[in-house]
Each structure stands twice: as structure tokens, then as C-alpha cells.
């Protein structure tokens, strides 16, 4: 039997078992991977399946960097036996409880199973209690602090659930689903180390519960923690590592993992979306846009991850495409946090920042932990010059995810607007620690060092050099390096960076004040060095301009010609940048 057929069998069984336990998110994830497996051509024809997109340009584009599988070559995956249901059948009471659960009557569901002892019933009873506690916690947050405020409310069921699940684990009567719930409870109580251990037990015994992998990933805040996990060698481990690498900002490693997974899950929309996320983090917006266009063609009612697509369209200022996307998600499901975020981006691009804030707030009413909404709302407040509100929004974002460099960067910008460079520098340093390959962050730090309050020019130079090494796409760092070296009277270094900047401007066919400034400096520099031929080249180029630089170039040329002919040299004023 082929590996793909094994995957199908395992996933079909997992979908049924996860759905039976009301773990709908994990069941949905498994179902998406099931249809993402390449189908048997003998069973599927172009007339009755969409899986002919295997030859699409998107698939070809991202199948170039194949890597070896996990495990190493020559080693097969350890096949995890499909979990058998326990012998105790709770029958009618379980069906009643599941019906209550599906209607979100969690306490009724738990009460219906109070005397049932089967593992399935024990899990559903405990899970219903956990969700009842979460529901009450959300209600108390709104009652005590308002829908967007802070609150110290906790789930009131955690203590009793921890006691019961801990006893079941010690007695060896807990199943992998119970271990997943136990890990969730421990995580909420702050026992992160034990939560990781319990969740590893859960996924090793039942690897198809993606919800358990997701909770485990949230507890792996460093690469060192990730490498210490004692995980079985199952194919689901590749999905986990790819997702974890992405969260830990190892985007190239994540991209390679997902490209490898495409060999078996060639039609998985989930994998396509994750590849887009990795490309987005690498700022390869053209490729990201192409992937999302392909996703929408094949899944036109998709809302998940479309907020990232809207960010790309916003960055590229694709107004019509963003307008179409906003209209599409509004018709599909306007009360999804992602939909509200997309509409917020649309109004932001139109310059209607107040309306944009309304939609970001609506997204947060639907999901107060929706990170993107907090960060984007902070950006809008910055545009509106409402820095206190921007700071509050960014602080909510870093409370949710301290590894979100965008929120730290936003805090730095807010304090920079308030002319508080010491605070701004502190937050820029946090952002650059998390995202060391982003030139924009190094440039922001450099500008802080340049302020009158700090005036640490050497430190600014180091930051601009790092920005150059990080492929400064905005072409700011080279010019600033030249100006700072000129300010420090380091003419040779200034000339070096001005020439590098000139080469880049010529390659990108850019004109403007920076070009004029660069040509003026280089003309004067080479005149002072008695390298008249090179100086004349730059002066000649300045003659094409119509401003005062043209007269300066003429004066320089006259002076050099007189000096070369043996006459008295003319003093020409140096024009600082």
C-alpha cells in the first residue's frame, strides 16, 4: 500500500474520531489535508474533480527546493496504530450530551455525562466544563472592563479539571484526547513545562489532533525548546515543524518543509496558504499575491488567511483588488475577524482612518486576541496622530504575542512621534532582536541615534550598515551613510558610499534631490583629489539639471580648466549634503 493511501486511511479515521469528540477545528484541518492528497487518476477525471490544478504555475513555482524527509534517508516513518475506542459504551447519554454541546449548552452537556465512565464521555464532560468556564470568563471580561479592556478574570473550572485530569493520568486511565485537554488546562494555569510534556504524550499517542500540535507550538517560544521535544517520527511531525519554524521566524526552513510536504499533499490549500505566509515574511509580495489568487480561484468562499492577502494588496496600493476582496468577504461572512480586518485595510487605503478603526474594533469584539487587528489599529491611530491610543493598541498586541516585532516597532514609532527617542530606541531594539533581517528596523534605530537628544553618530552608522547588509529596499541607508561620514569629515568613506548609492540609483533608474547631491559631492571630491577627468564626468551630468547645481557645475569646470592650464585656481564653495 502506498504512503498516500496510508495517509488517506489515517486521516479518514481521524476525522471521524475528532468530530465525535467535538474537536471541530482539528477535524476540519484533517479533512482539508485529506482532499489535499493527490488523487488516483483512475478514479478521478477532469469532468468530476478539481484536482487537475496539479500542473498549475503555483505548484511548479514552489517545487524547486526539494529537501530530504524527516527522518533521514533510509529510515521509514513510525506508523502510529489507529486508536481503538474504549470498551465502555455510553450510548444514549453521550448522544444527548453531544446534542447539548453542539447547541453550546456546555453545562447541560457535562451534567448529562455526570455518571458515565467511558473515556470518550469523560473527555466530553471535561471539555464541556472547560468551554463553559471559557464562556463565563469572556462574559466577565465584558462586564468588568468593556469589550476591549484588560481583565484578570480566569477560567473558574481550571482547578477542578486539573485535579481530575492529573488523577486520571497517574492512574493510566487517560486517553490522548484527555491528555490534550490536560495540557490546555496546564497552559492556562501557567505550568508551561509540564504542559509541554503532557502535550508531547498526547501527540505521540494520537498524532492526528492538529489542535494539540497547535497548543504545543504556542509553548515552543525558542528553537532550543523545540529541539528538546521527544516527538515520535510521524509524518504529522513535518507539519508541526514547518508551522513552528514559521512562528520562530525561521522562514526559509519553514518554506523548505512546506515545499517538501507538497510532494504528498500537492492540492492542500492549507500548505499553499502557509507557503504564502513564509513568502510574506520574506517580503516576496509578487509570489504571495499569485498564491492567494490561485487559492481564491479554487476556494472562492475562503476567508481564512485572506487578511494577509489584504495586507499585500495594501502594501502594493492595489486599490481595485482590495476593494473587490473586501466586497467578497463581506458577502461571504462579514462577521469574521478576518473580514473586518480586510474591510479596515480597505478604508485605511482610502484614507478614511476613523472608519478603518471602527472595523478593527469590530474584529476585536469578535476575537479580543486577534493580533493583527490590535497592530493595524495602532497603525491607524498613528496616522490620526492619536499616539496615546496607538500605544495602548500596540501594548495589547505585545501582551498577546511578545514575539510580534511589528507591535514593538509600532511602539517605537509612537514614542518617536512624541519626541521621546530613548523610549523609541528601547522598543526598536526589541523589534530588531525579533526580526534581525529587516532593514526598516535598523533604519528606524539609526534615525533615533541621529536625533539631537542622542546624537550618537557612530551607532547610527553601524545601524545603517546593518540595513545595507539586509538588502535595504527603500534605498535609504547608503545615502545616509554617505551623509554621516561627510558630517564626520571622512571624505574617502563618504565618497565610497556616495558612489555605491549612485550605482544603485542608476540601476533603478531613479532621479531626484539625492542624485543631485551625490553628483555634487563626487564632482567636488574628485576635483579636490586632482582627478579632473572623473570630476568632469560628474560636472557634465549636472549640466543636465536646471537648478543652481547647473551653475555650480559650470563654476567647477571653469576652475578645473584654469588649474589644468596653469592659471590661478578658483575657489569653489563646497556644498554640504
Coordinates of C-alpha atoms in Angstrom, one line a residue:
X1 CA 0.0 0.0 0.0
X2 CA 1.4 3.4 -1.0
X3 CA 2.2 6.1 1.6
X4 CA -0.5 8.3 0.2
X5 CA -3.1 5.6 0.7
X6 CA -1.9 5.2 4.3
X7 CA -2.4 8.9 4.8
X8 CA -5.9 8.7 3.5
X9 CA -6.9 5.8 5.8
X10 CA -5.4 7.6 8.8
X11 CA -7.0 10.9 8.1
X12 CA -10.4 9.5 7.4
X13 CA -10.4 7.7 10.7
X14 CA -9.0 10.8 12.5
X15 CA -11.8 13.0 11.0
X16 CA -14.5 10.7 12.4
X17 CA -12.8 10.4 15.9
X18 CA -12.1 14.1 16.2
X19 CA -15.7 15.0 15.1
X20 CA -17.1 12.6 17.6
X21 CA -15.3 14.4 20.4
X22 CA -16.5 17.9 19.1
X23 CA -12.9 18.9 18.2
X24 CA -14.2 20.5 15.1
X25 CA -11.2 22.7 14.3
X26 CA -8.9 19.7 14.3
X27 CA -11.4 17.7 12.3
X28 CA -11.7 20.4 9.7
X29 CA -7.9 20.6 9.4
X30 CA -7.6 16.9 8.9
X31 CA -10.3 17.0 6.2
X32 CA -8.5 19.7 4.3
X33 CA -5.3 17.6 4.3
X34 CA -7.3 14.6 3.1
X35 CA -8.5 16.3 0.0
X36 CA -5.1 17.8 -0.4
X37 CA -3.6 14.4 -1.2
X38 CA -3.1 13.7 -4.9
X39 CA -6.0 11.6 -6.1
X40 CA -5.9 8.3 -8.1
X41 CA -6.2 9.3 -11.8
X42 CA -8.2 6.1 -12.4
X43 CA -10.9 7.3 -10.0
X44 CA -11.0 11.0 -10.8
X45 CA -11.3 12.5 -14.3
X46 CA -11.3 16.2 -15.4
X47 CA -15.1 16.1 -15.6
X48 CA -15.7 15.4 -11.9
X49 CA -12.7 16.7 -9.9
X50 CA -10.9 20.0 -9.4
X51 CA -7.6 18.2 -8.8
X52 CA -6.3 18.9 -12.3
X53 CA -4.6 22.0 -10.9
X54 CA -1.6 19.9 -10.0
X55 CA 0.2 21.3 -13.1
X56 CA -0.6 24.9 -12.1
X57 CA 2.1 27.5 -12.2
X58 CA 1.9 27.9 -8.4
X59 CA 2.8 24.2 -7.8
X60 CA 5.7 24.4 -10.3
X61 CA 6.9 27.6 -8.7
X62 CA 7.3 26.2 -5.2
X63 CA 8.6 22.7 -6.0
X64 CA 12.1 23.8 -6.8
X65 CA 13.9 23.3 -3.5
X66 CA 13.3 19.7 -2.5
X67 CA 14.7 18.5 0.8
X68 CA 15.1 15.2 2.4
X69 CA 12.2 14.0 4.6
X70 CA 12.2 13.8 8.3
X71 CA 13.6 11.1 9.1
X72 CA 16.9 10.9 7.4
X73 CA 17.3 8.9 4.1
X74 CA 16.8 5.2 4.5
X75 CA 14.6 5.4 7.6
X76 CA 10.8 4.9 7.5
X77 CA 8.2 6.7 9.5
X78 CA 7.0 5.0 12.6
X79 CA 3.4 4.2 11.8
X80 CA 1.2 5.0 14.8
X81 CA -1.6 2.5 15.2
X82 CA -5.1 4.0 14.9
X83 CA -6.6 4.4 18.4
X84 CA -9.3 2.0 19.2
X85 CA -12.4 3.2 21.1
X86 CA -12.7 2.1 24.7
X87 CA -15.0 -0.9 25.5
X88 CA -17.4 1.1 27.7
X89 CA -20.2 2.4 25.5
X90 CA -22.2 5.3 27.0
X91 CA -24.7 5.3 24.1
X92 CA -27.8 7.4 24.5
X93 CA -26.4 9.7 27.2
X94 CA -23.4 10.5 25.1
X95 CA -25.6 11.4 22.1
X96 CA -27.7 13.6 24.4
X97 CA -24.7 15.4 25.7
X98 CA -23.2 15.8 22.2
X99 CA -26.5 17.4 21.1
X100 CA -26.4 19.9 24.0
X101 CA -22.7 20.6 23.2
X102 CA -23.5 21.3 19.6
X103 CA -26.1 23.8 20.8
X104 CA -23.4 25.4 23.0
X105 CA -25.2 24.3 26.2
X106 CA -21.9 23.2 27.8
X107 CA -23.0 22.8 31.4
X108 CA -26.1 20.7 30.4
X109 CA -23.7 18.5 28.3
X110 CA -21.4 18.0 31.3
X111 CA -24.4 17.3 33.6
X112 CA -25.8 14.6 31.2
X113 CA -22.5 12.7 31.4
X114 CA -22.0 13.0 35.2
X115 CA -22.4 9.2 35.8
X116 CA -20.7 8.0 32.6
X117 CA -17.2 6.4 32.9
X118 CA -16.1 5.8 29.3
X119 CA -13.0 7.7 28.2
X120 CA -15.0 9.3 25.4
X121 CA -17.6 10.5 27.8
X122 CA -15.1 11.6 30.4
X123 CA -13.3 13.7 27.8
X124 CA -16.5 15.3 26.5
X125 CA -17.7 16.1 30.1
X126 CA -14.4 17.8 31.0
X127 CA -14.1 19.6 27.6
X128 CA -17.7 20.9 28.1
X129 CA -16.8 22.2 31.6
X130 CA -13.6 23.8 30.2
X131 CA -15.6 25.6 27.5
X132 CA -18.3 26.6 30.0
X133 CA -15.5 28.2 32.1
X134 CA -14.1 30.0 29.0
X135 CA -17.5 31.3 28.0
X136 CA -18.1 32.7 31.5
X137 CA -14.6 34.2 31.5
X138 CA -15.4 36.1 28.3
X139 CA -18.7 37.3 29.8
X140 CA -17.0 38.6 32.9
X141 CA -14.3 40.4 30.9
X142 CA -17.0 42.3 29.1
X143 CA -18.9 43.0 32.3
X144 CA -15.9 44.2 34.2
X145 CA -13.8 46.1 31.7
X146 CA -15.7 46.5 28.5
X147 CA -15.2 44.5 25.3
X148 CA -11.7 45.9 24.6
X149 CA -10.4 46.4 28.1
X150 CA -8.0 44.4 30.3
X151 CA -9.1 42.0 32.9
X152 CA -7.6 39.5 35.4
X153 CA -10.6 37.1 35.1
X154 CA -9.6 33.4 34.9
X155 CA -11.5 30.2 33.9
X156 CA -13.1 29.1 37.1
X157 CA -13.1 25.4 36.1
X158 CA -9.3 25.1 35.8
X159 CA -8.6 23.9 39.4
X160 CA -11.1 21.1 39.4
X161 CA -10.2 20.0 35.9
X162 CA -6.5 19.9 36.7
X163 CA -7.2 17.8 39.8
X164 CA -9.4 15.3 37.9
X165 CA -7.2 15.0 34.8
X166 CA -4.0 14.7 36.9
X167 CA -5.5 11.8 38.8
X168 CA -6.5 10.1 35.5
X169 CA -3.0 10.4 34.1
X170 CA -1.4 9.0 37.3
X171 CA -3.8 6.0 37.1
X172 CA -3.1 5.4 33.4
X173 CA -6.8 5.8 32.5
X174 CA -6.5 8.9 30.4
X175 CA -6.6 8.8 26.6
X176 CA -4.7 11.1 24.2
X177 CA -7.7 13.4 24.0
X178 CA -7.7 13.7 27.8
X179 CA -4.0 14.5 27.7
X180 CA -4.6 17.2 25.1
X181 CA -7.2 18.8 27.4
X182 CA -4.9 18.4 30.4
X183 CA -2.2 20.2 28.5
X184 CA -4.6 23.0 27.7
X185 CA -5.5 23.4 31.4
X186 CA -1.9 23.4 32.5
X187 CA -1.0 26.0 29.8
X188 CA -3.8 28.3 31.0
X189 CA -2.6 27.9 34.6
X190 CA 1.0 28.8 33.6
X191 CA 2.6 25.4 34.1
X192 CA 4.3 25.6 30.7
X193 CA 7.0 22.9 31.2
X194 CA 4.5 20.2 32.4
X195 CA 2.0 21.3 29.7
X196 CA 4.7 20.6 27.0
X197 CA 5.4 17.2 28.5
X198 CA 1.7 16.3 28.5
X199 CA 1.0 17.6 25.0
X200 CA 4.0 15.6 23.7
X201 CA 2.5 12.5 25.2
X202 CA -0.8 13.3 23.5
X203 CA 0.6 13.8 20.0
X204 CA 2.9 10.8 20.3
X205 CA -0.1 8.6 21.1
X206 CA -2.5 10.3 18.7
X207 CA -0.7 12.4 16.1
X208 CA -3.7 13.5 14.0
X209 CA -5.1 16.0 16.5
X210 CA -3.9 19.3 15.0
X211 CA -5.3 21.3 17.9
X212 CA -2.8 19.5 20.2
X213 CA 0.1 20.3 17.9
X214 CA -1.0 24.0 17.8
X215 CA -1.1 24.2 21.6
X216 CA 2.3 22.6 21.8
X217 CA 3.7 25.0 19.2
X218 CA 2.4 28.0 21.3
X219 CA 4.6 26.7 24.1
X220 CA 7.8 26.4 22.0
X221 CA 9.0 30.0 22.2
X222 CA 12.6 29.3 21.2
X223 CA 14.4 26.9 18.9
X224 CA 16.1 25.3 21.9
X225 CA 12.8 24.3 23.4
X226 CA 11.7 23.0 20.0
X227 CA 14.8 20.7 19.7
X228 CA 14.3 19.2 23.1
X229 CA 10.9 17.8 22.4
X230 CA 10.8 14.0 22.3
X231 CA 8.5 13.5 19.4
X232 CA 7.8 10.3 17.5
X233 CA 8.8 10.2 13.9
X234 CA 5.4 10.5 12.3
X235 CA 4.5 12.4 9.1
X236 CA 2.4 14.9 11.2
X237 CA 5.7 16.0 12.8
X238 CA 6.7 17.7 9.5
X239 CA 3.5 19.8 9.6
X240 CA 4.3 20.8 13.1
X241 CA 7.9 21.7 12.5
X242 CA 7.0 23.7 9.4
X243 CA 4.5 25.7 11.4
X244 CA 6.8 26.1 14.4
X245 CA 9.7 27.3 12.2
X246 CA 7.4 29.9 10.8
X247 CA 6.4 31.1 14.2
X248 CA 10.0 31.2 15.3
X249 CA 10.9 33.4 12.3
X250 CA 13.0 30.7 10.6
X251 CA 11.1 31.4 7.4
X252 CA 13.5 29.7 4.9
X253 CA 13.4 26.4 6.9
X254 CA 9.6 26.6 7.2
X255 CA 9.3 27.2 3.4
X256 CA 11.6 24.2 2.7
X257 CA 9.4 22.0 4.9
X258 CA 6.2 23.0 3.2
X259 CA 7.7 22.5 -0.2
X260 CA 8.6 19.0 0.8
X261 CA 5.1 18.3 2.2
X262 CA 3.7 19.2 -1.2
X263 CA 5.1 16.1 -2.7
X264 CA 2.3 14.1 -1.0
X265 CA -0.2 16.9 -0.3
X266 CA 0.0 18.6 -3.7
X267 CA -3.5 20.0 -3.6
X268 CA -3.6 21.2 0.0
X269 CA -4.9 24.8 0.3
X270 CA -3.6 24.9 3.8
X271 CA 0.0 24.2 2.6
X272 CA -0.4 26.8 -0.2
X273 CA -1.5 29.4 2.4
X274 CA 1.4 28.6 4.7
X275 CA 3.9 28.9 1.8
X276 CA 2.3 32.3 1.2
X277 CA 2.8 33.2 4.9
X278 CA 6.5 32.3 4.6
X279 CA 6.9 34.3 1.4
X280 CA 5.1 37.2 3.0
X281 CA 7.6 37.2 5.9
X282 CA 10.4 37.2 3.3
X283 CA 8.7 40.2 1.7
X284 CA 8.2 38.5 -1.7
X285 CA 4.9 40.1 -2.3
X286 CA 4.6 39.2 -6.0
X287 CA 4.7 35.5 -5.2
X288 CA 2.3 35.9 -2.3
X289 CA -0.2 37.6 -4.5
X290 CA 0.0 34.9 -7.1
X291 CA -0.6 32.2 -4.5
X292 CA -3.7 33.9 -3.0
X293 CA -5.1 34.5 -6.4
X294 CA -4.8 30.7 -7.1
X295 CA -6.3 29.9 -3.7
X296 CA -9.4 32.1 -4.3
X297 CA -9.9 30.6 -7.7
X298 CA -10.1 27.1 -6.2
X299 CA -11.8 28.1 -2.9
X300 CA -13.8 31.3 -3.7
X301 CA -15.6 31.4 -0.3
X302 CA -12.3 31.2 1.7
X303 CA -11.9 33.9 4.4
X304 CA -9.1 32.3 6.5
X305 CA -5.7 33.9 5.9
X306 CA -7.3 36.4 3.4
X307 CA -6.4 39.3 5.8
X308 CA -2.7 38.6 4.9
X309 CA -3.7 38.9 1.3
X310 CA -5.3 42.2 2.0
X311 CA -2.0 43.4 3.7
X312 CA -0.1 42.6 0.5
X313 CA -2.7 44.5 -1.6
X314 CA -2.5 47.4 0.8
X315 CA 1.3 47.5 0.7
X316 CA 1.2 47.4 -3.2
X317 CA -1.6 50.0 -3.2
X318 CA -3.8 47.8 -5.3
X319 CA -6.9 49.7 -4.6
X320 CA -9.3 47.9 -7.0
X321 CA -8.1 44.4 -6.0
X322 CA -8.5 45.3 -2.3
X323 CA -11.9 46.7 -2.9
X324 CA -13.0 43.5 -4.7
X325 CA -11.6 41.4 -1.9
X326 CA -13.4 43.4 0.8
X327 CA -16.7 43.2 -1.1
X328 CA -16.2 39.4 -1.5
X329 CA -15.6 38.6 2.2
X330 CA -18.4 41.0 3.2
X331 CA -20.8 38.9 1.1
X332 CA -19.3 35.6 2.3
X333 CA -19.2 36.3 6.1
X334 CA -19.0 39.9 7.3
X335 CA -18.8 39.0 11.0
X336 CA -15.5 37.1 10.8
X337 CA -12.5 38.9 12.4
X338 CA -10.6 38.4 9.1
X339 CA -13.4 40.0 7.1
X340 CA -13.4 43.1 9.5
X341 CA -9.7 43.3 9.2
X342 CA -9.8 43.3 5.3
X343 CA -12.5 46.0 5.3
X344 CA -10.5 48.0 7.8
X345 CA -7.5 47.8 5.4
X346 CA -9.7 48.9 2.5
X347 CA -10.8 52.1 4.4
X348 CA -7.3 52.7 5.5
X349 CA -6.1 52.7 1.9
X350 CA -8.8 55.2 1.1
X351 CA -7.5 57.4 3.8
X352 CA -10.7 57.0 5.9
X353 CA -8.9 56.2 9.2
X354 CA -11.8 56.7 11.5
X355 CA -13.9 54.1 9.6
X356 CA -10.9 51.8 9.5
X357 CA -10.7 51.9 13.3
X358 CA -14.4 51.0 13.6
X359 CA -13.8 47.8 11.7
X360 CA -10.7 46.9 13.6
X361 CA -12.6 47.4 16.8
X362 CA -15.4 45.2 15.4
X363 CA -12.8 42.4 14.7
X364 CA -11.6 42.7 18.3
X365 CA -15.2 42.4 19.6
X366 CA -15.4 39.1 17.7
X367 CA -12.0 37.9 18.9
X368 CA -10.2 40.1 21.5
X369 CA -6.9 38.1 20.9
X370 CA -6.9 38.8 17.2
X371 CA -3.3 40.1 17.0
X372 CA -3.4 41.7 13.5
X373 CA -6.4 43.9 14.5
X374 CA -4.6 45.3 17.5
X375 CA -1.4 46.1 15.5
X376 CA -3.3 47.5 12.5
X377 CA -5.5 49.6 14.7
X378 CA -2.3 51.0 16.3
X379 CA -1.1 52.0 12.8
X380 CA -4.4 53.8 12.2
X381 CA -4.0 55.8 15.4
X382 CA -0.5 56.7 14.4
X383 CA -1.9 58.1 11.1
X384 CA -4.6 60.0 13.1
X385 CA -1.8 61.4 15.4
X386 CA -3.5 59.9 18.4
X387 CA -0.4 58.5 19.9
X388 CA -1.8 57.5 23.4
X389 CA -4.4 55.3 21.7
X390 CA -1.7 53.9 19.4
X391 CA 0.5 53.0 22.3
X392 CA -2.4 51.3 24.1
X393 CA -3.3 49.2 21.0
X394 CA 0.4 48.1 20.4
X395 CA 0.7 47.2 24.1
X396 CA -2.4 44.9 23.8
X397 CA -0.6 43.3 20.8
X398 CA 2.6 42.6 22.7
X399 CA 0.6 41.3 25.6
X400 CA -0.9 38.7 23.3
X401 CA 2.3 37.8 21.5
X402 CA 5.6 39.2 22.9
X403 CA 7.3 37.9 19.7
X404 CA 5.4 40.2 17.4
X405 CA 8.1 42.5 16.1
X406 CA 5.5 44.7 14.3
X407 CA 3.9 45.8 17.5
X408 CA 7.2 46.6 19.1
X409 CA 8.2 48.6 16.0
X410 CA 4.8 50.4 16.2
X411 CA 5.5 51.3 19.9
X412 CA 8.9 52.7 18.8
X413 CA 7.2 54.8 16.1
X414 CA 4.6 56.2 18.5
X415 CA 7.3 57.3 21.0
X416 CA 9.3 58.7 18.2
X417 CA 6.3 60.9 17.3
X418 CA 6.2 62.1 20.9
X419 CA 9.9 63.1 20.6
X420 CA 10.9 60.5 23.2
X421 CA 13.9 58.9 21.4
X422 CA 15.2 57.0 24.4
X423 CA 11.9 55.1 24.7
X424 CA 11.6 54.7 21.0
X425 CA 15.1 53.2 20.8
X426 CA 14.2 50.7 23.5
X427 CA 11.2 49.4 21.5
X428 CA 13.1 49.5 18.2
X429 CA 15.8 47.3 19.8
X430 CA 13.2 44.8 20.9
X431 CA 11.8 44.7 17.3
X432 CA 15.2 44.2 15.7
X433 CA 16.0 41.4 18.1
X434 CA 13.0 39.6 16.9
X435 CA 13.5 40.4 13.2
X436 CA 17.1 40.9 12.5
X437 CA 16.9 40.8 8.7
X438 CA 14.5 43.7 8.3
X439 CA 16.3 46.8 7.0
X440 CA 13.4 49.1 8.1
X441 CA 14.0 48.3 11.7
X442 CA 17.7 49.1 11.5
X443 CA 17.0 52.4 9.8
X444 CA 14.5 53.3 12.5
X445 CA 17.1 52.7 15.1
X446 CA 19.7 54.7 13.2
X447 CA 17.3 57.7 13.0
X448 CA 16.8 57.5 16.7
X449 CA 20.6 57.7 17.2
X450 CA 20.8 60.7 14.9
X451 CA 18.3 62.8 17.0
X452 CA 19.6 65.9 18.8
X453 CA 18.9 64.3 22.2
X454 CA 21.1 61.3 21.5
X455 CA 23.4 62.4 18.6
X456 CA 25.3 59.0 18.6
X457 CA 26.5 59.2 15.1
X458 CA 28.8 56.2 15.3
X459 CA 26.0 54.0 16.5
X460 CA 23.8 55.3 13.7
X461 CA 26.4 54.4 11.1
X462 CA 26.5 50.8 12.5
X463 CA 22.8 50.5 12.1
X464 CA 22.8 51.9 8.6
X465 CA 25.5 49.4 7.7
X466 CA 23.3 46.5 9.0
X467 CA 20.4 47.9 7.0
X468 CA 22.6 47.8 3.8
X469 CA 23.5 44.1 4.6
X470 CA 19.8 43.4 5.0
X471 CA 19.0 44.5 1.4
X472 CA 17.6 47.9 2.1
X473 CA 14.8 48.0 -0.5
X474 CA 13.9 51.6 0.3
X475 CA 17.4 52.7 -0.7
X476 CA 17.8 54.9 2.4
X477 CA 20.8 53.5 4.2
X478 CA 23.6 54.1 1.6
X479 CA 22.7 57.8 1.2
X480 CA 22.6 58.3 5.0
X481 CA 25.9 56.5 5.4
X482 CA 27.5 58.9 2.9
X483 CA 26.0 62.0 4.7
X484 CA 27.1 60.9 8.1
X485 CA 30.6 60.2 7.0
X486 CA 30.7 63.6 5.4
X487 CA 29.5 65.1 8.7
X488 CA 32.4 63.4 10.5
X489 CA 34.8 64.8 7.8
X490 CA 35.6 61.3 6.4
X491 CA 35.7 62.3 2.8
X492 CA 37.0 58.9 1.5
X493 CA 34.3 56.9 3.2
X494 CA 31.7 59.4 2.2
X495 CA 32.8 59.2 -1.5
X496 CA 32.7 55.4 -1.3
X497 CA 29.1 55.3 -0.1
X498 CA 28.0 58.1 -2.5
X499 CA 29.4 56.1 -5.4
X500 CA 27.6 52.9 -4.2
X501 CA 24.4 55.0 -3.8
X502 CA 24.9 56.4 -7.3
X503 CA 25.3 52.9 -8.8
X504 CA 22.1 51.8 -7.2
X505 CA 20.1 54.9 -8.3
X506 CA 21.4 54.3 -11.9
X507 CA 20.4 50.6 -11.7
X508 CA 16.9 51.5 -10.5
X509 CA 16.6 54.5 -12.9
X510 CA 15.9 56.9 -10.0
X511 CA 16.2 60.7 -10.2
X512 CA 15.7 63.4 -7.6
X513 CA 17.5 65.5 -4.9
X514 CA 19.6 62.6 -3.8
X515 CA 21.0 62.2 -7.3
X516 CA 21.9 65.9 -7.5
X517 CA 23.5 65.8 -4.0
X518 CA 25.6 62.8 -4.9
X519 CA 26.8 64.2 -8.2
X520 CA 27.8 67.5 -6.5
X521 CA 29.7 65.8 -3.8
X522 CA 31.6 63.4 -6.1
X523 CA 32.4 66.3 -8.5
X524 CA 33.9 68.3 -5.6
X525 CA 35.6 65.3 -4.1
X526 CA 37.5 64.3 -7.3
X527 CA 38.3 68.0 -8.0
X528 CA 40.0 68.2 -4.6
X529 CA 41.8 64.9 -5.3
X530 CA 43.1 66.5 -8.6
X531 CA 41.4 63.7 -10.5
X532 CA 40.0 66.1 -13.0
X533 CA 38.7 63.7 -15.6
X534 CA 36.5 61.9 -13.1
X535 CA 35.3 65.2 -11.7
X536 CA 34.4 66.5 -15.2
X537 CA 32.2 63.4 -15.7
X538 CA 30.1 64.3 -12.7
X539 CA 30.0 68.0 -13.6
X540 CA 28.9 67.2 -17.1
X541 CA 26.0 65.2 -15.7
X542 CA 25.0 68.1 -13.5
X543 CA 24.7 70.4 -16.6
X544 CA 21.5 68.4 -17.5
X545 CA 19.7 69.9 -14.5
X546 CA 18.1 73.4 -14.4
X547 CA 18.6 74.4 -10.8
X548 CA 21.5 76.1 -9.0
X549 CA 23.5 72.9 -9.3
X550 CA 24.0 73.7 -13.0
X551 CA 25.8 77.0 -12.2
X552 CA 27.9 75.2 -9.6
X553 CA 28.9 72.6 -12.1
X554 CA 29.9 75.3 -14.7
X555 CA 32.0 77.1 -12.0
X556 CA 33.7 73.8 -11.1
X557 CA 34.5 73.1 -14.7
X558 CA 36.0 76.6 -15.3
X559 CA 38.1 76.3 -12.2
X560 CA 39.5 72.9 -13.2
X561 CA 40.3 74.1 -16.7
X562 CA 42.1 77.1 -15.4
X563 CA 44.1 75.0 -13.0
X564 CA 45.0 72.5 -15.7
X565 CA 46.2 75.3 -18.0
X566 CA 48.4 76.7 -15.2
X567 CA 46.3 79.7 -14.3
X568 CA 45.2 80.5 -10.7
X569 CA 42.7 78.1 -9.4
X570 CA 39.2 79.4 -8.5
X571 CA 37.9 78.7 -5.0
X572 CA 34.6 77.0 -5.4
X573 CA 32.4 76.7 -2.3
X574 CA 31.8 73.2 -1.0
X575 CA 28.2 72.3 -0.8
X576 CA 27.5 70.0 2.1
X577 CA 24.7 67.4 1.7

